[in-house]
Amino acid sequence: MIKRLLLIGGMVLGLLPVVMAAGGTELPVDALAASGMPWWGWCLLLFITTFLIGIVAVIGGVGGGVLFVPIVSGFFPFHLDFVRGAGLLLALACALSSGPGLLHSGMANLRLVMPLALVASSSSIIGSMIGLALPENVVEITLGLTIMAISGLMFFTKRMDFPVVKQQDRMARWLDVSGIYHDPSLGSDVEWQVHRTPLGMVLFFFIGILGGMFGLGAGWANVPVLNLVMGTPLKVAAASSGFLISIANTSATWVYLNNGAVLAVITVPSVMGIMLGAKIGQRLLKRIRAANVKRVVVIMLLLAGLRAFLKGTGLWV
Amino acid sequence: MIEVHETVQYTTPRRMAYAALLHHCVNIGFVMLLVAFGLYASGLVPAHVALDSLPSQWGLSAKDFMAKNQLRGGWSWLRLLNRGDYLCFVGLAFLSLTTVFCYVRVLPFFLREKKHALAVVIVAEIVVLLAAASGIFSINH
């Protein structure tokens, strides 16, 4: 029953943008803004949308930001600047609130995260400056292409629970990156180390740029790089990714804040909605098949990315 | 052979210190955000940009929005703390500074343990975050 409800909820969330956009073919964004709905009506709609995103994102194993930015920028009357500012802040808020738990679990590792976060947070400043300087339609088009690529990445990439790392690279040894955690599903301790750290850093540089440019949390990219490239166990990768977002997103957030690209009336309901939804999602996580929801998330990303692309090209305003 | 540096309990003092401070900061930040937004949305604290006029303005770019409402970038919002919309920025800024607080908190642990490479990384990150927070990376102004 819950599974069915959740799938219906996911499909409604997936269709919500399409329904709104169907109006959007006749009602351009400016007209939507002048449609007579009061500010609190938009806030309420935003809260409901982000609440659903929060549920689906947790179960689908993605950060809320990657769903929030394309959906809200594509189908709400807010300028992309404010949507990206809100996207960064909600990804930051979610990552910060989950941080203590991830650290207590022993799976998020400070020594793994800190060097990578330094690279990503530096490049996310560059990304956010590029994103704020480019014309809106260019950002929309590239956002659409990026989101569609992410949906492809999610669909095709296989992850490994325990990648084999025969030898640490020199940089990992120098930075002292290795660890141990207790895996309850195995009932034993798991020791891990990493390799290809320099390549990982280069990739995190580009992840930071994309995150800052589009206002996305970058869990969709962090986990595959940590897991498949650097060889961290999947659970360490997932936990460290969440923790990494809390650091890497901070610098881009400041650039958006300092450039006036944050509106409280958009940001606060979004943060509250997604955090509440994430809490419900965490409870539902054990009771439903995540694989089904992941398929819905991939489809949602594809639709939202396509919408952003078409909006940017002017084919579907 | 893997070098194991964490304790078997997986709760090194630096990790616990980071987690504890993060926990407190997040709670404080969210309370600040909720209280400020409540005051703003209820109208108890007047807004700089009237709530009713927002639907006709939130489609503007950040640059145009600021120009229309005679706003300046950077930390100029501190002068508008008597306005509900910018009172919310206190909570947002606090949450955005949380990582700096936590990094400052754990730096002594790494120095004591003579993990100099990571100490340098921590100091560099603090510099990057403070530079971002300072407002020097400005697009509109």
XYZ file of C-alpha atoms in Angstrom, chain A residues 11-292:
282
model
C 4.351 10.091 -10.558
C 2.238 13.040 -9.404
C 5.430 14.917 -8.627
C 6.786 13.953 -12.022
C 3.583 15.049 -13.718
C 3.141 18.220 -11.651
C 5.734 20.065 -13.711
C 4.247 18.762 -16.938
C 0.768 19.879 -15.913
C 2.068 23.275 -14.860
C 4.075 23.543 -18.044
C 1.064 22.601 -20.127
C -0.392 25.817 -18.782
C 3.000 27.352 -19.418
C 2.674 26.884 -23.177
C -0.146 29.352 -23.090
C 0.857 31.111 -19.922
C 4.474 32.216 -20.053
C 6.302 32.619 -16.786
C 5.501 36.329 -16.578
C 1.860 35.575 -17.022
C 2.058 32.887 -14.366
C 3.561 35.447 -12.021
C 0.662 37.744 -12.767
C -1.873 34.912 -12.574
C -3.273 36.337 -9.380
C -2.007 33.683 -7.024
C -0.832 35.470 -3.864
C 2.741 35.076 -2.608
C 1.680 32.640 0.088
C -0.003 30.434 -2.507
C 3.318 30.079 -4.319
C 5.057 29.431 -1.003
C 2.561 26.698 -0.188
C 2.945 25.118 -3.642
C 6.710 25.313 -3.258
C 6.523 23.715 0.189
C 4.378 20.832 -1.112
C 6.648 20.312 -4.114
C 9.837 20.310 -2.030
C 8.188 18.044 0.545
C 7.527 15.482 -2.201
C 11.015 16.006 -3.612
C 12.426 15.341 -0.134
C 10.605 12.001 0.102
C 11.510 10.838 -3.387
C 15.105 12.087 -3.183
C 15.936 10.126 -0.030
C 14.417 6.904 -1.322
C 15.862 7.417 -4.787
C 19.317 8.016 -3.307
C 19.873 11.505 -4.718
C 20.276 14.893 -3.105
C 17.258 17.161 -3.162
C 19.086 19.935 -5.009
C 19.473 17.958 -8.205
C 15.689 17.553 -8.431
C 14.805 20.950 -6.978
C 16.662 23.221 -9.395
C 15.402 21.844 -12.724
C 11.845 21.288 -11.491
C 11.400 24.631 -9.747
C 13.260 26.668 -12.366
C 11.294 24.990 -15.129
C 7.845 25.235 -13.698
C 7.697 28.044 -11.140
C 7.808 31.749 -11.997
C 11.025 32.416 -10.075
C 14.161 33.608 -11.827
C 16.849 30.968 -12.154
C 19.210 33.052 -9.965
C 16.909 32.699 -6.943
C 16.202 29.034 -7.645
C 19.907 28.212 -7.749
C 20.499 30.196 -4.543
C 17.701 28.273 -2.843
C 18.977 24.997 -4.317
C 22.407 25.515 -2.806
C 20.992 26.481 0.566
C 18.612 23.547 0.773
C 21.365 21.112 -0.228
C 23.570 22.757 2.406
C 20.855 22.597 5.075
C 20.147 18.920 4.397
C 23.859 18.063 4.401
C 24.528 20.006 7.599
C 21.630 18.420 9.447
C 22.698 14.912 8.484
C 26.370 15.655 9.262
C 26.432 14.778 12.976
C 24.763 11.420 12.374
C 27.122 10.571 9.528
C 30.138 11.418 11.692
C 28.846 9.400 14.644
C 28.271 6.385 12.402
C 31.969 6.362 11.574
C 31.238 6.202 7.857
C 31.830 9.865 6.986
C 35.555 10.366 7.193
C 37.122 13.776 7.858
C 40.501 12.865 6.350
C 38.879 11.643 3.148
C 36.520 14.584 2.831
C 38.685 17.558 3.763
C 41.164 17.558 0.844
C 38.430 16.859 -1.710
C 36.153 19.509 -0.201
C 38.939 22.073 -0.477
C 39.164 21.462 -4.218
C 35.388 21.369 -4.722
C 34.653 24.429 -2.588
C 37.319 26.465 -4.416
C 36.037 25.492 -7.847
C 32.401 25.993 -6.831
C 33.228 29.688 -6.353
C 34.376 29.768 -9.975
C 31.275 27.842 -11.026
C 28.892 30.143 -9.206
C 30.532 33.229 -10.708
C 30.259 31.709 -14.182
C 26.652 30.736 -13.513
C 25.667 34.209 -12.318
C 27.483 35.945 -15.181
C 26.051 33.856 -18.041
C 22.734 34.726 -19.698
C 19.774 32.852 -18.231
C 18.968 30.909 -21.403
C 22.553 29.624 -21.674
C 22.418 28.402 -18.074
C 19.003 26.805 -18.697
C 20.294 24.928 -21.759
C 23.435 23.682 -20.031
C 21.435 22.856 -16.906
C 19.029 20.802 -19.008
C 21.848 18.916 -20.703
C 23.589 18.334 -17.359
C 20.425 17.028 -15.691
C 19.724 14.683 -18.602
C 23.327 13.445 -18.398
C 22.883 12.875 -14.654
C 19.775 10.784 -15.290
C 21.833 8.717 -17.758
C 24.623 8.406 -15.199
C 22.150 7.215 -12.578
C 20.603 4.701 -14.954
C 23.749 3.145 -16.368
C 26.330 3.392 -13.575
C 26.779 0.346 -11.414
C 28.237 0.828 -7.956
C 30.479 -1.499 -6.004
C 29.958 -2.231 -2.319
C 33.617 -2.988 -1.658
C 35.975 -1.933 -4.475
C 39.397 -3.557 -4.415
C 42.229 -1.121 -3.691
C 45.519 -2.984 -3.816
C 47.752 -0.055 -2.994
C 47.280 3.482 -1.753
C 48.619 6.200 -4.020
C 51.310 8.554 -2.788
C 48.997 11.489 -2.183
C 46.565 9.395 -0.157
C 49.460 8.193 1.976
C 50.663 11.771 2.453
C 47.184 12.936 3.430
C 46.686 9.874 5.617
C 43.429 8.855 3.913
C 42.244 5.445 5.094
C 39.930 4.155 7.769
C 37.791 1.501 9.313
C 34.084 1.254 10.043
C 31.678 -1.282 11.439
C 29.220 -2.652 8.907
C 26.114 -3.972 10.713
C 24.936 -5.855 7.618
C 28.185 -7.857 7.638
C 28.547 -7.896 11.402
C 32.220 -7.053 11.047
C 34.682 -4.198 10.688
C 35.654 -3.027 7.216
C 39.072 -1.494 6.576
C 39.452 0.687 3.544
C 41.980 2.803 1.685
C 41.855 4.820 -1.518
C 43.752 5.116 -4.767
C 43.799 7.507 -7.743
C 43.529 10.504 -5.394
C 44.960 13.025 -7.910
C 42.401 11.933 -10.539
C 39.688 12.171 -7.896
C 40.751 15.725 -7.108
C 40.602 16.739 -10.777
C 37.095 15.285 -11.016
C 36.036 17.070 -7.821
C 37.259 20.321 -9.356
C 34.742 19.884 -12.184
C 32.028 18.668 -9.797
C 32.507 21.884 -7.799
C 32.161 23.998 -10.936
C 28.930 22.264 -11.946
C 27.553 22.459 -8.401
C 28.236 26.192 -8.138
C 27.084 26.976 -11.648
C 23.728 25.242 -11.377
C 23.100 25.384 -7.615
C 23.096 21.607 -7.308
C 24.201 19.509 -4.416
C 26.618 17.118 -6.034
C 25.839 13.755 -4.449
C 25.040 12.369 -7.904
C 28.696 12.852 -8.850
C 30.433 12.582 -5.471
C 29.381 8.998 -4.822
C 30.476 7.515 -8.188
C 33.848 9.314 -8.004
C 34.508 8.272 -4.407
C 33.303 4.731 -5.022
C 34.311 3.833 -8.574
C 37.345 6.075 -9.108
C 38.910 6.316 -5.664
C 37.776 2.928 -4.401
C 36.019 3.811 -1.132
C 33.356 1.334 0.025
C 29.883 2.389 -1.088
C 28.657 3.205 2.422
C 31.690 5.362 3.139
C 31.248 7.046 -0.243
C 27.575 7.821 0.387
C 28.145 9.117 3.918
C 31.241 11.117 3.002
C 29.440 12.591 -0.008
C 26.712 14.023 2.217
C 29.325 15.435 4.535
C 31.345 16.785 1.608
C 28.334 18.718 0.296
C 28.079 20.522 3.648
C 31.545 21.969 3.052
C 31.758 22.326 -0.722
C 28.362 24.009 -1.069
C 29.177 26.620 1.553
C 31.486 28.706 -0.603
C 29.054 28.805 -3.552
C 26.239 29.667 -1.161
C 28.153 32.741 -0.042
C 28.654 33.895 -3.622
C 24.902 33.659 -4.253
C 24.097 35.372 -0.937
C 26.528 38.201 -1.589
C 25.198 38.725 -5.105
C 21.584 39.083 -3.998
C 20.542 35.734 -5.489
C 18.733 34.550 -2.358
C 15.098 35.333 -1.530
C 13.920 34.208 1.897
C 10.394 33.672 0.623
C 11.661 31.035 -1.821
C 14.494 29.584 0.236
C 12.909 29.034 3.655
C 9.759 27.126 2.543
C 11.974 25.031 0.254
C 14.410 24.168 3.033
C 11.597 23.301 5.438
C 9.673 21.288 2.840
C 12.612 19.214 1.739
C 13.824 18.524 5.265
C 10.378 17.405 6.378
C 10.031 15.267 3.248
C 13.482 13.752 3.824
C 12.457 12.713 7.344
C 9.358 10.952 5.978
C 11.493 9.448 3.211
C 13.926 8.020 5.758
C 11.043 6.279 7.539
C 9.654 4.876 4.307
C 13.066 3.782 3.070
C 13.020 0.461 4.919
C 9.487 -0.394 3.853
C 9.543 0.013 0.092
C 11.642 -1.137 -2.844
C 14.032 1.695 -3.542
C 14.735 0.362 -7.044
C 11.231 1.293 -8.201
